[in-house]
Coordinates of C-alpha atoms in Angstrom, one line a residue:
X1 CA 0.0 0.0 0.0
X2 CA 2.7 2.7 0.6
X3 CA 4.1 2.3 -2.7
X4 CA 1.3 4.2 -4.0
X5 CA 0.7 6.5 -1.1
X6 CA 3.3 10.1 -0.9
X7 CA 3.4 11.5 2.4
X8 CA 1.3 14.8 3.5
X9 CA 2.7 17.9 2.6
X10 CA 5.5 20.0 4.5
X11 CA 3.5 23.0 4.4
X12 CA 0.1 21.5 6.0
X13 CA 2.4 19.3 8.2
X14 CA 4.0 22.8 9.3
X15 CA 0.9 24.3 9.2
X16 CA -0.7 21.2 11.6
X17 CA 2.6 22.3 14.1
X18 CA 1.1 26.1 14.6
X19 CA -2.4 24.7 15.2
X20 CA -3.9 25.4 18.6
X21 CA -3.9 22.3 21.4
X22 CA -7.1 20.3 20.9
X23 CA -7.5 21.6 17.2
X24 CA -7.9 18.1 15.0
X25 CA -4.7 18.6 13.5
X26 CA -3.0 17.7 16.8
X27 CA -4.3 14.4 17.0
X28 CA -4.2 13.2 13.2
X29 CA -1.6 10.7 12.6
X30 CA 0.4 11.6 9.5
X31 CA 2.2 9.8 6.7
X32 CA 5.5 12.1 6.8
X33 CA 8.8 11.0 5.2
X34 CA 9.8 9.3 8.2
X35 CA 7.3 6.6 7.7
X36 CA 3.7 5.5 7.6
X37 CA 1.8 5.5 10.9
X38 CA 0.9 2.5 12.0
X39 CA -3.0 2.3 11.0
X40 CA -5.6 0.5 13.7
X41 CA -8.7 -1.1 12.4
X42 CA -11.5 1.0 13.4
X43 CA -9.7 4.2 12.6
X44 CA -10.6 6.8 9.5
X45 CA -7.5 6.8 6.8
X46 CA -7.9 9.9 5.0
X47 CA -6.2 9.3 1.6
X48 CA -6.2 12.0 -1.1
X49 CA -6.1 11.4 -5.3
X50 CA -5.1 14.2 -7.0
X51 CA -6.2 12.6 -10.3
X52 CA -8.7 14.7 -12.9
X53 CA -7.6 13.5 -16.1
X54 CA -10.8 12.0 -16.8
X55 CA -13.2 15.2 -16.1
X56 CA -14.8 16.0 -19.0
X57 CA -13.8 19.5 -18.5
X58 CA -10.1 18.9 -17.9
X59 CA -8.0 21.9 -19.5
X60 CA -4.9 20.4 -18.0
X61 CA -5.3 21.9 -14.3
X62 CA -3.9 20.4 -11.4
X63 CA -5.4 19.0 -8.7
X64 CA -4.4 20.3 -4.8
X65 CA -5.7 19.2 -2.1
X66 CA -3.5 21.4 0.5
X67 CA -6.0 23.3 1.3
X68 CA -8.8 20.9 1.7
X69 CA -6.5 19.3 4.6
X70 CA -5.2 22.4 6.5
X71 CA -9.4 23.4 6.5
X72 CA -10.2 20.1 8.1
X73 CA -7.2 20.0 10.7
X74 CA -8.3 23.5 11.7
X75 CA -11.5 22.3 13.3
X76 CA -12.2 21.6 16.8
X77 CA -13.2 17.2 17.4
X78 CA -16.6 16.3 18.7
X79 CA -16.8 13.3 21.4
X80 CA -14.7 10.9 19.0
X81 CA -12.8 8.0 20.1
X82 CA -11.6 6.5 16.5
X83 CA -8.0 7.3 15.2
X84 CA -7.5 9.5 12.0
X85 CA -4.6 8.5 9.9
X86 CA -4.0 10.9 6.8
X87 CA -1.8 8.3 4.6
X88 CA -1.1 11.2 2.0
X89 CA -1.8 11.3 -1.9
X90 CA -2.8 8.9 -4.5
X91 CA -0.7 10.8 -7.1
X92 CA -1.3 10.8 -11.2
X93 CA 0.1 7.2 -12.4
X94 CA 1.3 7.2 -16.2
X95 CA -2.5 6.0 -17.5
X96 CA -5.8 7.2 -15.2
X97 CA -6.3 3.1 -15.2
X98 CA -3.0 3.1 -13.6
X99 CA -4.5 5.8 -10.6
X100 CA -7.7 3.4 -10.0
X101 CA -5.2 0.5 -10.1
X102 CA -3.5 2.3 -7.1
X103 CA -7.0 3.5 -5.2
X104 CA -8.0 0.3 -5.5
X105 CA -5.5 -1.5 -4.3
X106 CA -5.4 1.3 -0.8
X107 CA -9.0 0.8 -0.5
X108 CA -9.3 -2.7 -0.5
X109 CA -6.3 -3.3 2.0
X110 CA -7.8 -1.0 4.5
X111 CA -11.5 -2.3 3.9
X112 CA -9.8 -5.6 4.8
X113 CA -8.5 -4.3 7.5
X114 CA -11.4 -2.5 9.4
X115 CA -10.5 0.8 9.1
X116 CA -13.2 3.4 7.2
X117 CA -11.1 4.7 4.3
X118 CA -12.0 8.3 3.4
X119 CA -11.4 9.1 0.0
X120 CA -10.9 13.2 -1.1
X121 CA -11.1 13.4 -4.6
X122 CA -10.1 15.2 -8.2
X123 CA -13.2 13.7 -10.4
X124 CA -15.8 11.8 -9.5
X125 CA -14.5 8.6 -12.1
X126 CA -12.1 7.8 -9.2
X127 CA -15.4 6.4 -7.6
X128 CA -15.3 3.6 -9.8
X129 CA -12.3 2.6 -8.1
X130 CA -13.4 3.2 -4.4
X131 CA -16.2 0.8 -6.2
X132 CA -14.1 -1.9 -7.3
X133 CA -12.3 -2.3 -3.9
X134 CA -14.8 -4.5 -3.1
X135 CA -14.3 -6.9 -5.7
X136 CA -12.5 -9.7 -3.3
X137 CA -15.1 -9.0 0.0
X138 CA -17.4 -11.5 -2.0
X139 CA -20.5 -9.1 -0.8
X140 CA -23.2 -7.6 -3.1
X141 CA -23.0 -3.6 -2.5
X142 CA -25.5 -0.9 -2.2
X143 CA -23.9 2.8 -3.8
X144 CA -25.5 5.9 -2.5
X145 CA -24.1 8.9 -4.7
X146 CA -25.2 12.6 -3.3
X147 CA -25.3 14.4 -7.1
X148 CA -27.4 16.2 -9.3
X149 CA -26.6 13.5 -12.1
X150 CA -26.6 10.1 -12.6
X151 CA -23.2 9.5 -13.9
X152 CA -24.6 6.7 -15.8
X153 CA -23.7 7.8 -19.5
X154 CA -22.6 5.6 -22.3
X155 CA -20.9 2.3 -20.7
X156 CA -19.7 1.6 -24.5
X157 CA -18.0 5.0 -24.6
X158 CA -14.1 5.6 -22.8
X159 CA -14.8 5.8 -18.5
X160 CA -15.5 9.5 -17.6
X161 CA -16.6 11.7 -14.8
X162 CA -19.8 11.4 -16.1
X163 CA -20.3 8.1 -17.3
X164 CA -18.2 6.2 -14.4
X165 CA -21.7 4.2 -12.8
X166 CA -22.1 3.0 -16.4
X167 CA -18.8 1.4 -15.9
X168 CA -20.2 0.2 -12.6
X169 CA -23.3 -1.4 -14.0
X170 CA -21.6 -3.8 -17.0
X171 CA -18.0 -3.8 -16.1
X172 CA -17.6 -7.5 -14.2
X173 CA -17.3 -8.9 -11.3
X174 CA -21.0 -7.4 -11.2
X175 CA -21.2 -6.5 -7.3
X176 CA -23.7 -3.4 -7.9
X177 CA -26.8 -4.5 -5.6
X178 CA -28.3 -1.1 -5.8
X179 CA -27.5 2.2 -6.5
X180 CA -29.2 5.4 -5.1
X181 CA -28.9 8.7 -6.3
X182 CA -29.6 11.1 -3.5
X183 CA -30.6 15.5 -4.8
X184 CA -30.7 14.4 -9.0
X185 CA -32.3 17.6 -10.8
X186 CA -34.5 16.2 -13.9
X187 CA -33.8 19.2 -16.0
X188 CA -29.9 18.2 -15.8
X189 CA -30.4 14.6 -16.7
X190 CA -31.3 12.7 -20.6
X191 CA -34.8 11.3 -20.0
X192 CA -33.3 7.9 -21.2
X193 CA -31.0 7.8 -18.0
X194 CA -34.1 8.7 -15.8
X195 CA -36.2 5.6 -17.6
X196 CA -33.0 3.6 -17.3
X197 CA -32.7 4.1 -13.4
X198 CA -36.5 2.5 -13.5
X199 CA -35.7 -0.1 -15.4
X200 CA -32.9 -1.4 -13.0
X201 CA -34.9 -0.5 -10.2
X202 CA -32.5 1.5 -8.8
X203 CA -34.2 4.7 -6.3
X204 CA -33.7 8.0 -7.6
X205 CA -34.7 10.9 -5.0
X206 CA -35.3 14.3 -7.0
X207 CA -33.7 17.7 -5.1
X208 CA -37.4 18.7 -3.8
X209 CA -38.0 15.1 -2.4
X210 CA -34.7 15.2 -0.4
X211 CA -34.9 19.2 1.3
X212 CA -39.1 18.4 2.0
X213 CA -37.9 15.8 4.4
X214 CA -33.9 15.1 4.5
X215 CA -34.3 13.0 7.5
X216 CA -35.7 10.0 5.0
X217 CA -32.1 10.0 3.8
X218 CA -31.4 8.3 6.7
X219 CA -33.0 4.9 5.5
X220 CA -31.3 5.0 2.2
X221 CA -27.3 5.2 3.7
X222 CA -28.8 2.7 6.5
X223 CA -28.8 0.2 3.7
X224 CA -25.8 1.6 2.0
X225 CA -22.0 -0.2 1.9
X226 CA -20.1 3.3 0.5
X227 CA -20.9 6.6 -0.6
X228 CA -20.0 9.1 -3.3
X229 CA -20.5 13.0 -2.5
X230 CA -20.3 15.7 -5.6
X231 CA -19.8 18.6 -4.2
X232 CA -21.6 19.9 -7.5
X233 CA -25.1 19.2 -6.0
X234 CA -24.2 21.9 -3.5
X235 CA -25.8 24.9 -5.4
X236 CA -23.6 27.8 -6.7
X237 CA -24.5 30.3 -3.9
X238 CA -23.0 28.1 -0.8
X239 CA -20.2 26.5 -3.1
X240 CA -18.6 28.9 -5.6
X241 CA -17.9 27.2 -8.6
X242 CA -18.7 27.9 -12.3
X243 CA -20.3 24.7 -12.7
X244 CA -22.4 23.7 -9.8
X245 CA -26.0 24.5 -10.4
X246 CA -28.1 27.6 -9.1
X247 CA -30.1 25.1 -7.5
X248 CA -28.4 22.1 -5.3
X249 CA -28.4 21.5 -1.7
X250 CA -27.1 24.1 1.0
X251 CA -24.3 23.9 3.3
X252 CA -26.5 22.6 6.2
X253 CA -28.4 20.0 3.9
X254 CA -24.9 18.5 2.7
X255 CA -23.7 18.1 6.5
X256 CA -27.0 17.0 7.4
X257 CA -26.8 14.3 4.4
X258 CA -23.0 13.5 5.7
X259 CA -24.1 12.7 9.2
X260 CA -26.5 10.1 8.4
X261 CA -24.2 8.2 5.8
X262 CA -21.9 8.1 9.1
X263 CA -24.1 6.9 11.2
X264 CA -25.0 4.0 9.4
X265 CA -23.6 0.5 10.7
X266 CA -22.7 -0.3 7.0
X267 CA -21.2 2.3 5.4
X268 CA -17.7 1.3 5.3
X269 CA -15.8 4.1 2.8
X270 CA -16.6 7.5 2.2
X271 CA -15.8 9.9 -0.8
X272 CA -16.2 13.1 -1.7
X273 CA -15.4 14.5 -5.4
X274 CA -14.9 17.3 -7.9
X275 CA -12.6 18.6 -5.5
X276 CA -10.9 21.6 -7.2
X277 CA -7.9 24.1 -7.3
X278 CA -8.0 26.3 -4.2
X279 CA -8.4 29.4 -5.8
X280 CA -11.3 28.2 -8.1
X281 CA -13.3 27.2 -5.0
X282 CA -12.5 30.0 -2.3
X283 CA -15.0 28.9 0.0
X284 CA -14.2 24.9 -0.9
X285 CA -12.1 23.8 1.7
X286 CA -14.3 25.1 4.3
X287 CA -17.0 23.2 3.2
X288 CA -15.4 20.1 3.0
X289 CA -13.6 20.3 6.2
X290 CA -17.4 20.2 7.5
X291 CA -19.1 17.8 5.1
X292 CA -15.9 15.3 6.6
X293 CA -16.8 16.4 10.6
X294 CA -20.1 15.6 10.3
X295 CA -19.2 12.4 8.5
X296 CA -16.7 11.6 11.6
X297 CA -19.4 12.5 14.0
X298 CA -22.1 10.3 12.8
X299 CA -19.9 7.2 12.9
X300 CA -19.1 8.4 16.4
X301 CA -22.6 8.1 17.2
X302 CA -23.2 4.9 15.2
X303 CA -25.4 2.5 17.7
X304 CA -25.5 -1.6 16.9
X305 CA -29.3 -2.4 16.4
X306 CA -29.2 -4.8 13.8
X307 CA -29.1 -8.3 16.1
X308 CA -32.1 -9.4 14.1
X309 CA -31.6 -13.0 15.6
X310 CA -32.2 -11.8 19.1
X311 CA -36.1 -11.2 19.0
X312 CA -35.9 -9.3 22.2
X313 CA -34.7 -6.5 20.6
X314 CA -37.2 -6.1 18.4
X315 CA -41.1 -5.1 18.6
X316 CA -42.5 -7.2 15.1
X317 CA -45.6 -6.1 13.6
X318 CA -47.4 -7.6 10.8
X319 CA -49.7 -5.7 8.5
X320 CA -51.9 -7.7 5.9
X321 CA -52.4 -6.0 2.4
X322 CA -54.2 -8.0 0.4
X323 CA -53.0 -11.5 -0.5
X324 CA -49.6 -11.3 2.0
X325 CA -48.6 -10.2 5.6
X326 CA -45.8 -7.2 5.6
X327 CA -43.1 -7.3 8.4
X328 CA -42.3 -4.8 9.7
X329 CA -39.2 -4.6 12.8
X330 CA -38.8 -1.5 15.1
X331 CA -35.6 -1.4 17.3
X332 CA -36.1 -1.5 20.8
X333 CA -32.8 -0.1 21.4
X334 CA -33.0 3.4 18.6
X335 CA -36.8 3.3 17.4
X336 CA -35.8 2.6 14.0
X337 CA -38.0 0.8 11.8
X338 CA -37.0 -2.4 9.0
X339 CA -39.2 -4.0 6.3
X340 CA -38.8 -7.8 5.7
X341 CA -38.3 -8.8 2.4
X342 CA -39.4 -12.7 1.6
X343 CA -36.9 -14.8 0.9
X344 CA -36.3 -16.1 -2.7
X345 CA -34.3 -19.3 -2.5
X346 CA -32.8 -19.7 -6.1
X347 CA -30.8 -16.4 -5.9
X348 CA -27.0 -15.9 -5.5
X349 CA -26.5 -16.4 -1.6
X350 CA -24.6 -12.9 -1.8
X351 CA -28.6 -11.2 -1.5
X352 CA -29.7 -13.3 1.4
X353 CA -28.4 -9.9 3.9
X354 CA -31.0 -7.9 2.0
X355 CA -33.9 -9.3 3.3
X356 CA -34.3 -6.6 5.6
X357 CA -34.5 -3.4 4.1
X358 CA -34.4 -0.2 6.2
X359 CA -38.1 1.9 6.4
X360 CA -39.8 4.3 8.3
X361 CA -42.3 4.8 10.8
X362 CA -44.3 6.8 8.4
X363 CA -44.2 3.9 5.7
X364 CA -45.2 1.3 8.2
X365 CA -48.1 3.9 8.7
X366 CA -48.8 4.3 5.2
X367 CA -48.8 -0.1 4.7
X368 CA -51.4 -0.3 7.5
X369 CA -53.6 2.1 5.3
X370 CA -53.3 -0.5 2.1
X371 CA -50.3 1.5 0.8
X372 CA -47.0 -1.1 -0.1
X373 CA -44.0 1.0 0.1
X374 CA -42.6 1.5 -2.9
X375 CA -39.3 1.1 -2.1
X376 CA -39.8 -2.8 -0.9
X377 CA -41.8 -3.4 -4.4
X378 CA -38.5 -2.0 -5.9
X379 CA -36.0 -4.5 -4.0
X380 CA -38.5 -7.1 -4.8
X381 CA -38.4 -7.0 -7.9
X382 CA -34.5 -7.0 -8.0
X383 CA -33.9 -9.9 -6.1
X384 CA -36.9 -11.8 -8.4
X385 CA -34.6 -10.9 -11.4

């Protein structure tokens, strides 16, 4: 792994040195040239890729990430007891195949390892890679990607930052249980990716459905193994970059949206993307020094409530809608709700784990009222195909 890792900076490791006592900074272990730290499973490894070569707007800039990491080791921890390891940059290889060769080799050593790898990101392609370290866990995954896009594109055309889940979709070993796109905008999307994310079943949440009621996020990372963030569906006004859309998510929707992929019990790498030159972005770093706390500080507060063996912990209810009984689980332990999916028998053993799928209180309301939830008929219907 630490052939493809160069250590952090000397300016943000000097700039870590004049930092105030209890500031982050102070207690992040760094990759220097004296040597890696060692990393302990159960940690965050911060791990930077300055790659960009595949934006489709790349004019040959470069990609820094200085000033993302001085913004993040400025702030103040919460309550945290996990270790933060920065393990430096993922720097251009020869070939862009050559950079997702080396991300995905770091990702899948400290996936192995237990330790929450945080990826910070040129664009968004590199995703594919944070993707593909889970080739060898022998899991199905679930992709939650915070965007105004799809990124689906034309799997028959070269990978780009635009056409990466494509990739994700056809390119083998197929792993890709289900992907959710959390904040699209219609208006910036081909109707024949909108029809195709029906067709795979996959659960698109438009901008309007995600700020009337962000808290319904939750369920979606609940049931999520990694997550992508664009910081282009934060809108132009809280994030000032030429290309990010008037409308998007604000700053506290973002963090909000951050939180709750860290508190999930399965979410076990993070990354954030279209990360950008300093001086295109002023107000960047900022931002994602935040978006990462409130990541941190939703895995702090991560409670294990998933013991679905132990029928103590669990109040069952069964609602009848027509021909079949819905289960429905709530946690005696956080008050959060699951849906039971029936078991299929002659599917790959990987989907047996998805036969609970996260809900809420509100749709176990709506299902006692004759209403199926449309995200069960969805998952259904997947693990039927």
């Amino acid at each position: 792994m630490t052939e493809f890792l160069s250590p952090v900076s000397k300016a943000v490791l000097a700039h870590k040195e004049v930092l105030p006592e209890g500031s982050l900074g102070k207690h992040i272990f760094c990759h220097t040239t004296s040597g890696m730290p060692e990393v302990k499973a159960h940690g965050f490894a911060i791990v930077a890729v300055s790659e960009n070569r595949n934006d489709i707007n790349f004019m040959g800039e470069e990609v820094e990430l200085d000033a993302y990491r001085k913004a993040f080791y400025s702030l103040y921890p919460g309550n945290w007891k996990r270790p933060i390891f920065d393990l430096g940059t993922i720097t251009k290889g020869d070939s862009v195949s050559d950079t997702y060769f080396a991300v995905q080799t770091v990702l899948r050593e400290l996936l192995e390892n237990e330790v929450i790898p945080i990826v910070l990101g040129g664009s968004q392609d590199i995703g594919y890679a944070q993707y593909r370290a889970y080739d060898t866990l022998g899991k199905m995954v679930n992709v939650v990607n915070v965007d105004s896009l799809f990124d689906v594109g034309d799997a028959e055309k070269p990978i780009n930052n635009k056409s990466y889940v494509g990739k994700i979709i056809v390119d083998k070993p197929y792993n890709l249980f289900n992907y959710s796109v959390l904040g699209y905008q219609s208006y910036l999307n081909p109707p024949a990716e909108i029809a195709l994310m029906e067709k795979l079943f996959f659960d698109p949440y438009r901008l309007g459905e995600i700020t009337a009621d962000i808290t319904y996020s939750e369920t979606i990372f609940r049931d999520a193994d990694l997550a992508f963030f664009d910081v282009a569906a934060i809108k132009r006004s809280e994030y000032s970059y030429k290309h990010n859309s008037p409308n998007g998510l604000d700053g506290r929707e973002i963090c909000a949206l951050s939180r709750y992929a860290g508190i999930s019990n399965r979410i076990s790498s993070f990354g954030i993307y279209e990360l950008k030159p300093f001086e295109a972005v002023p107000n960047g770093p900022d931002m994602v020094a935040q978006i990462l706390w409130y990541f941190m500080e939703g895995v702090a507060f991560r409670v294990a409530d998933e013991d679905f063996e132990n029928e103590q912990a669990y109040t069952i209810y069964k609602v009848p809608i027509d021909d079949q009984v819905l289960t429905f689980k709530k946690s005696k332990k956080t008050g959060r709700w699951w849906i039971e999916l029936p078991f299929i028998s002659n599917v790959d053993n990987k989907l047996k784990r998805h036969t609970l799928l996260p809900c809420t209180y509100g749709e176990y309301l709506s299902a006692t009222e004759g209403e199926i939830p449309e995200r069960w008929l969805k998952a259904r219907r997947k693990n039927e195909v």
